[in-house]
Amino acid sequence: MSTDPSVAISPVDERSGPMVRFEKVMKSYGSLVVLNDLDLEVARGEKVAIIGPSGSGKTTVLRMLMTLERIDRGMIFVDGEPLTSMNRNGELVASDAKHLRRMRGKIGMVFQHFNLFPHMSALKNCMEAPCTVLGLSKMEAEARGRELLSMVGLGDKLFHYPSQLSGGQQQRVAIARALAMRPKVMLFDEVTSALDPELVGEVLNVIRKIAAELDVTMLMVTHQMGFAKEFADRVCFFYGGRICEQGPPEKIFVSPENERTRQFLRACLEAT
Amino acid sequence: MAHRPLVVCAILAFTAGLVIASFAGFREFLPGLLEGALVTIEITVGGSVLAVICAFVAALSKMYGAWPVRGLAVIYIEVFRGTSALVQLFWLFFVLPRFGITLEPLTVAILALGLNVGAYGAEVVRGAVSAVPRGQWEATVALNMSRFQALRRIVLPQALVPMIPPWGNLFIELLKTTALVSLITISDLAFKAQEMNATTYRTVEIFSIVLVFYLAIAVLITVAMRSLEWFAARGLARGPAQ
């Protein structure tokens, strides 16, 4: 993993600094530049909605935070610590497996296609990682799983397998499964895009509930403009691998300054 | 159950064999051939167990091992797939003693056939593991599982069901290849048949019974694998979860 040596690590107070910080992050696939010197800061407990046309790098931001993609250049900090590189004797080196796993423990992710484990019941899906990764006893993990599944409204589907659940229910299990790891940052990657329209509401309601009840920083890539408007503290409009415009939802959705933002929102409006 | 016709086939094959044998007055051949069949079954079972172990170790080493381990796995797979089973058998039986390693013929038979079929099996395992959707791996990363935990708890259980039918093929292939071990002094079914044929010249009867024996064992393997697939699929409750 290459790290730009010109970017110095600025010490950040773990308590008060931003929860997530991208510094001049570059990412390209061959000649296609996906992220272009991206700078982004997300405060603790902040809820950020990421919107933008397809190919603008929205999902890549989340996948990089989850360490599913490598970065070409720049730095990402989570909870004040560098994510893809680490400090060894004052020198910045690429993260080893141990550091990556410690950092991943702070982050949870929900995917567009749920990615539930098909050979496990809803409850087992939620218990697996707490048992194997956090070392919880079966009883503790089960209690946690039951509590979270009730929270997402699936207390009566504990022993159902993913194939026996609707898309909306599967996505709610996936949210509970991610929360079972008690992450500080939750990433939602187009979590309603694969759902039938009538199932979108139940998933969004769960996300509202998490936002209200849990102290967790949230980054959400979404095409649900109405939801982004109501839910987010800040909306970032991505275009060409950069943040083209950002601000509180009232500003972005009501009086966007940038012409591209206006075009995008107009196109979204026409599509609905 | 779906494999009922196969069970019927197996029973019919056995009965037919026995009827032919008794009515035509072949009782004299049966004890000897059954003895040989037991040796054949022994080598088939032993070879299959070894093949499964070799296949998993080789496939996972090739996919996830550090480069020296990966290199060894590739060499093993290519050498044992790319050379004749008969030559491998002879090599272990006649060449190894030249280096001071002498093994029992039965050990050589199980070792040679297990290693040979294991090399083919490695590709079966690799294919099935690769076919598990990438999203499953990504979910394990998002849940902070290690690669080993992901493989053991999430990926391999899902890869097992689709690899059962090709393993059935390989086990039957292994059964048929056991006929070669008669060439390294083992009294298996084929060896017994040749022996009896040489003394009685009743070729038609002897080799007909042997044919039915091999067929019956192969059908048994098929039935066993179908049942295993059925139970595994039910246990895993596989479904369109994406």
Coordinates of C-alpha atoms in Angstrom, one line a residue:
Chain A
M1 CA 0.0 0.0 0.0
S2 CA 1.6 3.3 -1.0
T3 CA 1.4 6.2 1.3
D4 CA 2.3 9.7 0.3
P5 CA 5.2 10.7 2.4
S6 CA 4.5 14.4 1.9
V7 CA 1.4 14.1 4.0
A8 CA 2.4 14.4 7.6
I9 CA 0.3 12.9 10.3
S10 CA -1.2 15.6 12.4
P11 CA -1.8 14.4 15.9
V12 CA -5.5 14.5 16.6
D13 CA -7.1 14.3 20.0
E14 CA -9.0 11.1 20.0
R15 CA -11.8 12.5 22.1
S16 CA -12.6 15.8 20.3
G17 CA -11.2 15.4 16.8
P18 CA -13.3 14.3 13.8
M19 CA -14.3 10.6 13.8
V20 CA -13.4 10.2 10.1
R21 CA -11.0 12.3 8.1
F22 CA -9.9 11.9 4.5
E23 CA -6.8 13.8 3.5
K24 CA -6.1 14.2 -0.2
V25 CA -7.2 10.7 -0.9
M26 CA -6.6 9.5 -4.5
K27 CA -7.9 6.4 -6.0
S28 CA -7.9 5.3 -9.6
Y29 CA -8.6 2.1 -11.5
G30 CA -6.1 2.2 -14.4
S31 CA -6.7 5.5 -16.1
L32 CA -10.1 6.0 -14.5
V33 CA -9.8 8.4 -11.5
V34 CA -12.4 7.5 -8.9
L35 CA -11.4 9.8 -6.1
N36 CA -9.4 12.9 -6.8
D37 CA -7.7 14.5 -3.9
L38 CA -10.7 14.0 -1.7
D39 CA -10.8 15.9 1.6
L40 CA -13.7 15.0 4.0
E41 CA -14.2 15.3 7.7
V42 CA -17.0 13.7 9.6
A43 CA -17.6 14.8 13.2
R44 CA -18.4 12.4 16.1
G45 CA -22.0 11.5 16.0
E46 CA -22.6 13.3 12.7
K47 CA -24.9 11.9 10.1
V48 CA -23.6 12.5 6.6
A49 CA -25.5 11.6 3.4
I50 CA -23.5 11.2 0.3
I51 CA -25.3 11.8 -3.0
G52 CA -24.2 12.1 -6.6
P53 CA -24.4 10.6 -10.0
S54 CA -23.2 7.0 -10.6
G55 CA -19.4 6.8 -11.0
S56 CA -18.8 9.8 -8.8
G57 CA -16.9 7.8 -6.2
K58 CA -19.6 7.7 -3.5
T59 CA -19.4 4.0 -2.8
T60 CA -15.6 4.0 -3.0
V61 CA -15.5 6.3 -0.1
L62 CA -17.3 3.8 2.1
R63 CA -15.4 0.8 0.7
M64 CA -12.1 2.5 1.5
L65 CA -13.2 3.2 5.1
M66 CA -14.1 -0.5 5.4
T67 CA -10.7 -1.4 4.0
L68 CA -12.3 -3.2 1.1
E69 CA -10.4 -1.0 -1.4
R70 CA -6.8 0.2 -1.1
I71 CA -6.0 3.9 -1.5
D72 CA -3.4 5.0 -4.0
R73 CA -2.4 8.2 -2.1
G74 CA -3.4 10.3 0.8
M75 CA -4.4 9.4 4.3
I76 CA -7.6 8.3 6.1
F77 CA -8.0 8.7 9.8
V78 CA -10.6 7.0 11.9
D79 CA -11.1 8.0 15.5
G80 CA -7.8 10.0 15.3
E81 CA -5.7 7.1 14.1
P82 CA -4.4 6.5 10.5
L83 CA -6.4 3.6 8.9
T84 CA -4.3 2.3 6.1
S85 CA -1.0 3.1 7.6
M86 CA 0.4 3.1 11.1
N87 CA 3.1 4.6 13.2
R88 CA 6.1 2.4 13.8
N89 CA 9.0 4.1 15.7
G90 CA 7.9 7.5 14.5
E91 CA 7.7 6.3 10.9
L92 CA 4.6 5.9 8.8
V93 CA 4.4 2.4 7.4
A94 CA 1.6 0.4 5.7
S95 CA -0.8 -1.2 8.2
D96 CA -0.2 -4.7 9.3
A97 CA -3.0 -7.2 9.7
K98 CA -3.3 -6.5 13.5
H99 CA -3.6 -2.8 13.0
L100 CA -6.2 -3.2 10.2
R101 CA -8.3 -5.5 12.4
R102 CA -8.2 -3.1 15.4
M103 CA -9.3 -0.3 13.1
R104 CA -12.0 -2.4 11.4
G105 CA -13.4 -3.0 14.8
K106 CA -14.5 0.6 14.9
I107 CA -16.4 0.4 11.7
G108 CA -19.6 -1.4 10.6
M109 CA -21.0 -1.6 7.1
V110 CA -24.3 -2.5 5.6
F111 CA -24.3 -3.5 1.9
Q112 CA -26.6 -2.9 -1.0
H113 CA -27.1 -6.7 -1.4
F114 CA -27.3 -7.5 2.3
N115 CA -24.6 -10.2 2.1
L116 CA -26.2 -12.2 4.9
F117 CA -24.8 -15.6 5.5
P118 CA -27.3 -17.9 3.8
H119 CA -26.5 -21.0 6.0
M120 CA -27.3 -19.2 9.2
S121 CA -30.5 -18.1 10.8
A122 CA -31.1 -14.4 11.5
L123 CA -30.0 -14.8 15.1
K124 CA -26.9 -16.8 14.1
N125 CA -26.0 -14.2 11.5
C126 CA -25.9 -11.7 14.4
M127 CA -24.1 -14.0 16.8
E128 CA -21.3 -15.2 14.5
A129 CA -18.9 -12.3 14.6
P130 CA -19.5 -11.3 18.3
C131 CA -18.6 -14.9 19.2
T132 CA -15.7 -15.5 16.9
V133 CA -14.2 -12.0 16.8
L134 CA -15.1 -10.3 20.1
G135 CA -14.9 -13.6 22.0
L136 CA -18.4 -13.2 23.6
S137 CA -19.9 -16.3 25.1
K138 CA -22.7 -17.9 23.2
M139 CA -25.2 -16.6 25.8
E140 CA -24.0 -13.0 25.7
A141 CA -23.9 -13.0 21.9
E142 CA -27.4 -14.5 21.8
A143 CA -28.8 -11.8 24.2
R144 CA -27.2 -9.1 22.1
G145 CA -28.5 -10.6 18.9
R146 CA -32.1 -11.0 20.3
E147 CA -32.0 -7.4 21.6
L148 CA -30.9 -6.0 18.2
L149 CA -33.2 -8.1 16.1
S150 CA -36.1 -6.9 18.3
M151 CA -34.9 -3.4 17.8
V152 CA -35.1 -3.7 14.0
G153 CA -38.6 -5.3 14.4
L154 CA -37.6 -8.9 13.7
G155 CA -38.0 -10.4 17.2
D156 CA -40.3 -13.0 15.8
K157 CA -38.0 -14.0 12.9
L158 CA -34.9 -15.1 15.0
F159 CA -34.7 -18.6 13.5
H160 CA -35.6 -17.7 10.0
Y161 CA -33.0 -18.2 7.3
P162 CA -32.2 -15.4 4.9
S163 CA -34.0 -17.3 2.1
Q164 CA -37.2 -17.2 4.2
L165 CA -37.1 -13.4 4.6
S166 CA -38.1 -10.6 2.4
G167 CA -35.5 -8.1 1.1
G168 CA -36.5 -5.5 3.6
Q169 CA -36.3 -8.0 6.5
Q170 CA -32.9 -9.3 5.2
Q171 CA -31.5 -5.8 5.2
R172 CA -32.8 -5.2 8.7
V173 CA -31.0 -8.4 9.8
A174 CA -27.9 -7.0 8.1
I175 CA -28.2 -3.8 10.1
A176 CA -28.6 -5.7 13.3
R177 CA -25.6 -7.9 12.5
A178 CA -23.4 -4.8 11.9
L179 CA -24.6 -3.2 15.1
A180 CA -23.8 -6.3 17.1
M181 CA -20.2 -5.5 16.7
R182 CA -20.8 -2.1 18.5
P183 CA -19.1 0.0 15.8
K184 CA -18.4 3.7 16.3
V185 CA -19.0 4.4 12.6
M186 CA -21.8 2.9 10.6
L187 CA -21.6 2.9 6.8
F188 CA -24.7 2.4 4.7
D189 CA -24.0 1.7 1.1
E190 CA -27.2 2.2 -1.0
V191 CA -29.0 0.0 1.5
T192 CA -32.4 0.4 -0.1
S193 CA -31.4 0.2 -3.8
A194 CA -32.0 -3.5 -4.1
L195 CA -35.4 -3.4 -2.5
D196 CA -38.9 -3.3 -3.9
P197 CA -40.3 0.2 -3.4
E198 CA -42.8 -1.0 -0.7
L199 CA -40.0 -2.4 1.4
V200 CA -37.8 0.8 1.4
G201 CA -39.8 2.4 4.3
E202 CA -39.2 -0.3 6.8
V203 CA -35.4 -0.2 6.4
L204 CA -35.3 3.6 6.5
N205 CA -37.4 3.5 9.7
V206 CA -34.8 1.3 11.3
I207 CA -32.0 3.7 10.3
R208 CA -34.0 6.6 11.8
K209 CA -34.3 4.6 15.0
I210 CA -30.6 3.9 15.2
A211 CA -29.8 7.5 14.6
A212 CA -32.2 8.5 17.4
E213 CA -31.2 5.8 19.9
L214 CA -27.5 5.1 19.4
D215 CA -24.5 7.4 19.6
V216 CA -23.0 6.4 16.3
T217 CA -21.4 8.3 13.4
M218 CA -23.2 7.5 10.2
L219 CA -22.1 7.8 6.6
M220 CA -24.8 6.9 4.1
V221 CA -24.6 6.7 0.3
T222 CA -28.2 7.0 -0.9
H223 CA -30.5 7.7 -3.7
Q224 CA -33.4 8.5 -1.4
M225 CA -33.3 12.3 -1.5
G226 CA -36.3 12.7 0.8
F227 CA -34.7 10.6 3.4
A228 CA -31.3 12.3 3.1
K229 CA -33.0 15.6 3.5
E230 CA -34.8 14.6 6.7
F231 CA -32.1 12.4 8.2
A232 CA -28.7 13.9 7.5
D233 CA -26.9 16.7 9.4
R234 CA -24.9 17.3 6.3
V235 CA -25.3 16.3 2.6
C236 CA -22.2 15.9 0.4
F237 CA -22.8 16.0 -3.4
F238 CA -20.0 14.0 -5.1
Y239 CA -19.0 14.7 -8.7
G240 CA -15.9 13.4 -10.5
G241 CA -14.3 12.0 -7.4
R242 CA -14.6 15.1 -5.3
I243 CA -17.1 16.8 -3.1
C244 CA -18.6 19.3 -5.5
E245 CA -20.9 20.9 -2.9
Q246 CA -21.7 20.2 0.7
G247 CA -23.8 21.7 3.4
P248 CA -26.9 21.2 5.6
P249 CA -29.7 19.5 3.7
E250 CA -31.9 22.6 3.7
K251 CA -29.2 24.4 1.7
I252 CA -28.3 21.6 -0.7
F253 CA -31.8 20.6 -1.5
V254 CA -33.4 24.1 -1.4
S255 CA -30.8 26.5 -2.7
P256 CA -27.9 24.6 -4.2
E257 CA -25.1 26.9 -5.4
N258 CA -23.4 24.7 -7.9
E259 CA -24.9 24.1 -11.3
R260 CA -24.0 20.4 -11.3
T261 CA -25.8 19.9 -8.0
R262 CA -28.9 21.7 -9.5
Q263 CA -28.7 19.5 -12.6
F264 CA -28.4 16.3 -10.5
L265 CA -31.3 17.2 -8.2
R266 CA -33.5 18.2 -11.2
A267 CA -32.7 14.8 -12.8
C268 CA -33.6 13.0 -9.6
L269 CA -36.8 15.0 -9.3
E270 CA -37.8 14.2 -12.9
A271 CA -37.1 10.5 -12.3
T272 CA -39.6 10.2 -9.4
Chain B
M1 CA -36.3 -39.3 -1.8
A2 CA -34.8 -38.5 -5.1
H3 CA -32.2 -41.3 -5.0
R4 CA -34.7 -44.2 -4.6
P5 CA -34.2 -45.4 -8.2
L6 CA -30.5 -45.7 -7.5
V7 CA -31.1 -47.7 -4.4
V8 CA -33.3 -50.0 -6.4
C9 CA -30.6 -50.2 -9.1
A10 CA -28.0 -51.2 -6.5
I11 CA -30.1 -53.9 -5.1
L12 CA -31.0 -55.2 -8.5
A13 CA -27.4 -55.2 -9.6
F14 CA -26.3 -57.2 -6.5
T15 CA -29.2 -59.6 -6.8
A16 CA -28.5 -60.1 -10.5
G17 CA -24.9 -60.8 -9.8
L18 CA -25.8 -63.3 -7.1
V19 CA -28.5 -65.0 -9.2
I20 CA -26.1 -65.4 -12.2
A21 CA -23.5 -66.7 -9.9
S22 CA -25.6 -69.2 -8.1
F23 CA -27.7 -70.5 -11.1
A24 CA -24.8 -71.0 -13.4
G25 CA -23.0 -72.9 -10.7
F26 CA -20.4 -70.2 -10.1
R27 CA -20.5 -70.5 -6.4
E28 CA -16.9 -71.5 -6.4
F29 CA -15.8 -68.1 -7.6
L30 CA -17.9 -66.0 -5.2
P31 CA -15.8 -66.3 -2.0
G32 CA -12.6 -65.4 -3.8
L33 CA -14.1 -62.5 -5.7
L34 CA -15.8 -61.2 -2.6
E35 CA -12.5 -61.3 -0.8
G36 CA -11.0 -59.3 -3.6
A37 CA -13.9 -56.9 -3.6
L38 CA -13.3 -56.2 0.1
V39 CA -9.7 -55.2 -0.7
T40 CA -11.0 -53.0 -3.5
I41 CA -13.4 -51.3 -1.2
E42 CA -10.7 -50.9 1.4
I43 CA -8.4 -49.1 -1.0
T44 CA -11.3 -47.0 -2.4
V45 CA -12.3 -45.8 1.1
G46 CA -8.7 -45.2 2.2
G47 CA -7.8 -43.5 -1.0
S48 CA -10.9 -41.3 -0.9
V49 CA -10.2 -40.1 2.6
L50 CA -6.6 -39.3 1.7
A51 CA -7.8 -37.6 -1.5
V52 CA -10.2 -35.3 0.3
I53 CA -7.5 -34.3 2.8
C54 CA -4.9 -33.7 0.1
A55 CA -7.4 -31.7 -2.1
F56 CA -8.4 -29.3 0.7
V57 CA -4.8 -28.8 1.9
A58 CA -3.6 -28.2 -1.7
A59 CA -6.5 -26.0 -2.8
L60 CA -6.4 -23.8 0.2
S61 CA -2.6 -23.6 0.1
K62 CA -2.7 -22.6 -3.6
M63 CA -5.4 -20.0 -2.9
Y64 CA -4.2 -18.4 0.3
G65 CA -0.8 -19.7 1.2
A66 CA 2.4 -17.8 1.3
W67 CA 4.3 -18.2 -2.0
P68 CA 6.5 -21.2 -1.0
V69 CA 3.4 -23.1 0.2
R70 CA 1.5 -22.0 -2.9
G71 CA 4.4 -23.2 -5.1
L72 CA 4.4 -26.6 -3.4
A73 CA 0.7 -26.9 -3.9
V74 CA 0.9 -26.1 -7.6
I75 CA 3.8 -28.6 -8.1
Y76 CA 1.8 -31.3 -6.3
I77 CA -1.4 -30.6 -8.3
E78 CA 0.4 -30.4 -11.7
V79 CA 2.6 -33.5 -11.1
F80 CA -0.1 -35.8 -10.0
R81 CA -2.6 -34.6 -12.6
G82 CA -0.1 -34.6 -15.4
T83 CA 1.3 -38.1 -15.0
S84 CA -0.3 -41.5 -15.2
A85 CA -1.7 -43.1 -12.1
L86 CA 0.0 -46.3 -13.1
V87 CA 3.4 -44.7 -13.3
Q88 CA 2.8 -43.0 -9.9
L89 CA 1.9 -46.4 -8.4
F90 CA 5.0 -48.0 -9.9
W91 CA 7.2 -45.1 -8.8
L92 CA 6.1 -45.4 -5.2
F93 CA 6.3 -49.2 -5.3
F94 CA 9.5 -49.8 -7.2
V95 CA 11.5 -46.5 -7.1
L96 CA 11.0 -45.4 -3.5
P97 CA 12.7 -48.6 -2.1
R98 CA 15.8 -47.5 -4.1
F99 CA 15.9 -44.5 -1.7
G100 CA 15.5 -46.7 1.3
I101 CA 11.8 -46.2 1.8
T102 CA 9.8 -49.5 1.5
L103 CA 6.1 -49.4 2.0
E104 CA 3.5 -52.1 2.3
P105 CA 1.7 -52.7 -1.1
L106 CA -1.6 -51.7 0.4
T107 CA -0.1 -48.4 1.8
V108 CA 1.4 -47.7 -1.6
A109 CA -2.0 -48.3 -3.3
I110 CA -3.9 -46.0 -0.9
L111 CA -1.1 -43.3 -1.1
A112 CA -0.8 -43.4 -4.9
L113 CA -4.5 -43.3 -5.6
G114 CA -5.3 -40.8 -2.8
L115 CA -2.6 -38.4 -4.0
N116 CA -3.7 -38.8 -7.6
V117 CA -7.3 -38.1 -7.1
G118 CA -6.5 -35.5 -4.5
A119 CA -4.8 -33.4 -7.2
Y120 CA -8.0 -33.4 -9.3
G121 CA -10.0 -32.8 -6.1
A122 CA -7.9 -29.7 -5.3
E123 CA -9.3 -28.1 -8.5
V124 CA -12.9 -29.1 -7.4
V125 CA -12.4 -27.5 -4.0
R126 CA -10.8 -24.4 -5.5
G127 CA -13.7 -24.0 -8.0
A128 CA -16.3 -24.3 -5.3
V129 CA -14.6 -21.9 -2.9
S130 CA -14.1 -19.3 -5.7
A131 CA -17.8 -19.6 -6.6
V132 CA -18.8 -18.3 -3.2
P133 CA -20.0 -14.7 -3.9
R134 CA -17.5 -12.0 -3.2
G135 CA -20.1 -10.2 -1.1
Q136 CA -19.7 -13.0 1.5
W137 CA -16.0 -12.3 1.9
E138 CA -16.7 -8.6 2.1
A139 CA -19.3 -9.2 4.9
T140 CA -16.6 -11.0 6.9
V141 CA -14.2 -8.1 6.5
A142 CA -16.9 -5.7 7.6
L143 CA -17.5 -7.9 10.6
N144 CA -13.8 -7.9 11.3
M145 CA -13.3 -11.7 11.0
S146 CA -9.9 -13.0 10.1
R147 CA -9.4 -14.8 6.8
F148 CA -9.2 -18.1 8.6
Q149 CA -12.4 -17.5 10.5
A150 CA -14.1 -16.3 7.3
L151 CA -13.0 -19.5 5.5
R152 CA -13.9 -21.9 8.2
R153 CA -17.2 -20.4 9.3
I154 CA -18.6 -18.7 6.2
V155 CA -17.0 -19.6 3.0
L156 CA -16.3 -23.4 3.3
P157 CA -19.7 -24.3 4.6
Q158 CA -21.2 -22.7 1.5
A159 CA -18.7 -24.2 -0.9
L160 CA -19.3 -27.8 0.4
V161 CA -22.7 -28.5 -1.2
P162 CA -21.7 -27.7 -4.8
M163 CA -18.5 -29.7 -4.5
I164 CA -20.3 -32.9 -3.5
P165 CA -21.4 -34.1 -7.0
P166 CA -17.9 -33.6 -8.6
W167 CA -16.5 -35.5 -5.6
G168 CA -18.8 -38.4 -6.4
N169 CA -17.3 -38.5 -9.9
L170 CA -13.8 -38.6 -8.5
F171 CA -14.6 -41.3 -6.0
I172 CA -16.0 -43.5 -8.8
E173 CA -12.9 -42.7 -10.9
L174 CA -10.8 -43.8 -7.9
L175 CA -12.7 -47.0 -7.6
K176 CA -12.1 -47.9 -11.2
T177 CA -8.4 -47.0 -10.9
T178 CA -8.0 -49.5 -8.1
A179 CA -7.8 -52.2 -10.8
L180 CA -4.3 -51.0 -11.4
V181 CA -3.1 -52.1 -7.9
S182 CA -3.3 -55.7 -9.1
L183 CA 0.0 -54.9 -10.8
I184 CA 1.7 -54.3 -7.5
T185 CA 0.8 -57.7 -6.0
I186 CA -2.3 -56.7 -4.2
S187 CA -5.2 -59.3 -4.3
D188 CA -8.0 -56.9 -5.2
L189 CA -11.0 -57.7 -7.3
A190 CA -9.2 -57.4 -10.6
F191 CA -6.3 -59.5 -9.4
K192 CA -8.5 -62.3 -8.1
A193 CA -10.4 -62.3 -11.4
Q194 CA -7.2 -62.7 -13.4
E195 CA -5.9 -65.3 -11.1
M196 CA -9.1 -67.4 -11.3
N197 CA -9.3 -66.9 -15.1
A198 CA -5.8 -68.2 -15.4
T199 CA -6.6 -71.4 -13.6
T200 CA -10.1 -72.1 -14.9
Y201 CA -10.4 -70.2 -18.2
R202 CA -14.1 -69.4 -17.4
T203 CA -13.5 -65.9 -18.6
V204 CA -17.2 -64.9 -19.4
E205 CA -18.5 -65.9 -16.0
I206 CA -15.7 -64.5 -14.0
F207 CA -15.4 -61.1 -15.7
S208 CA -19.2 -60.7 -15.8
I209 CA -19.4 -61.1 -12.0
V210 CA -16.5 -58.7 -11.6
L211 CA -18.3 -56.2 -13.8
V212 CA -21.4 -56.4 -11.7
F213 CA -19.3 -56.0 -8.5
Y214 CA -17.6 -52.8 -9.7
L215 CA -21.0 -51.4 -10.9
A216 CA -22.6 -52.2 -7.6
I217 CA -19.9 -50.4 -5.6
A218 CA -20.1 -47.4 -8.0
V219 CA -23.8 -47.2 -7.5
L220 CA -23.4 -47.4 -3.8
I221 CA -21.0 -44.4 -4.0
T222 CA -23.5 -42.5 -6.1
V223 CA -26.3 -43.2 -3.6
A224 CA -24.1 -42.2 -0.6
M225 CA -23.1 -38.9 -2.3
R226 CA -26.6 -38.1 -3.3
S227 CA -27.7 -38.6 0.3
L228 CA -24.8 -36.5 1.6
E229 CA -25.8 -33.7 -0.9
W230 CA -29.4 -33.9 0.2
F231 CA -28.6 -33.7 3.9
A232 CA -25.9 -31.0 3.4
A233 CA -28.2 -28.8 1.3
R234 CA -31.0 -29.2 3.9
G235 CA -28.6 -28.5 6.8
L236 CA -27.3 -25.3 5.1
A237 CA -30.8 -24.1 4.1
R238 CA -29.3 -22.7 1.0
G239 CA -31.4 -20.1 -0.6
P240 CA -31.4 -16.9 -2.7
A241 CA -29.9 -14.7 0.0
Q242 CA -27.4 -13.0 -2.3

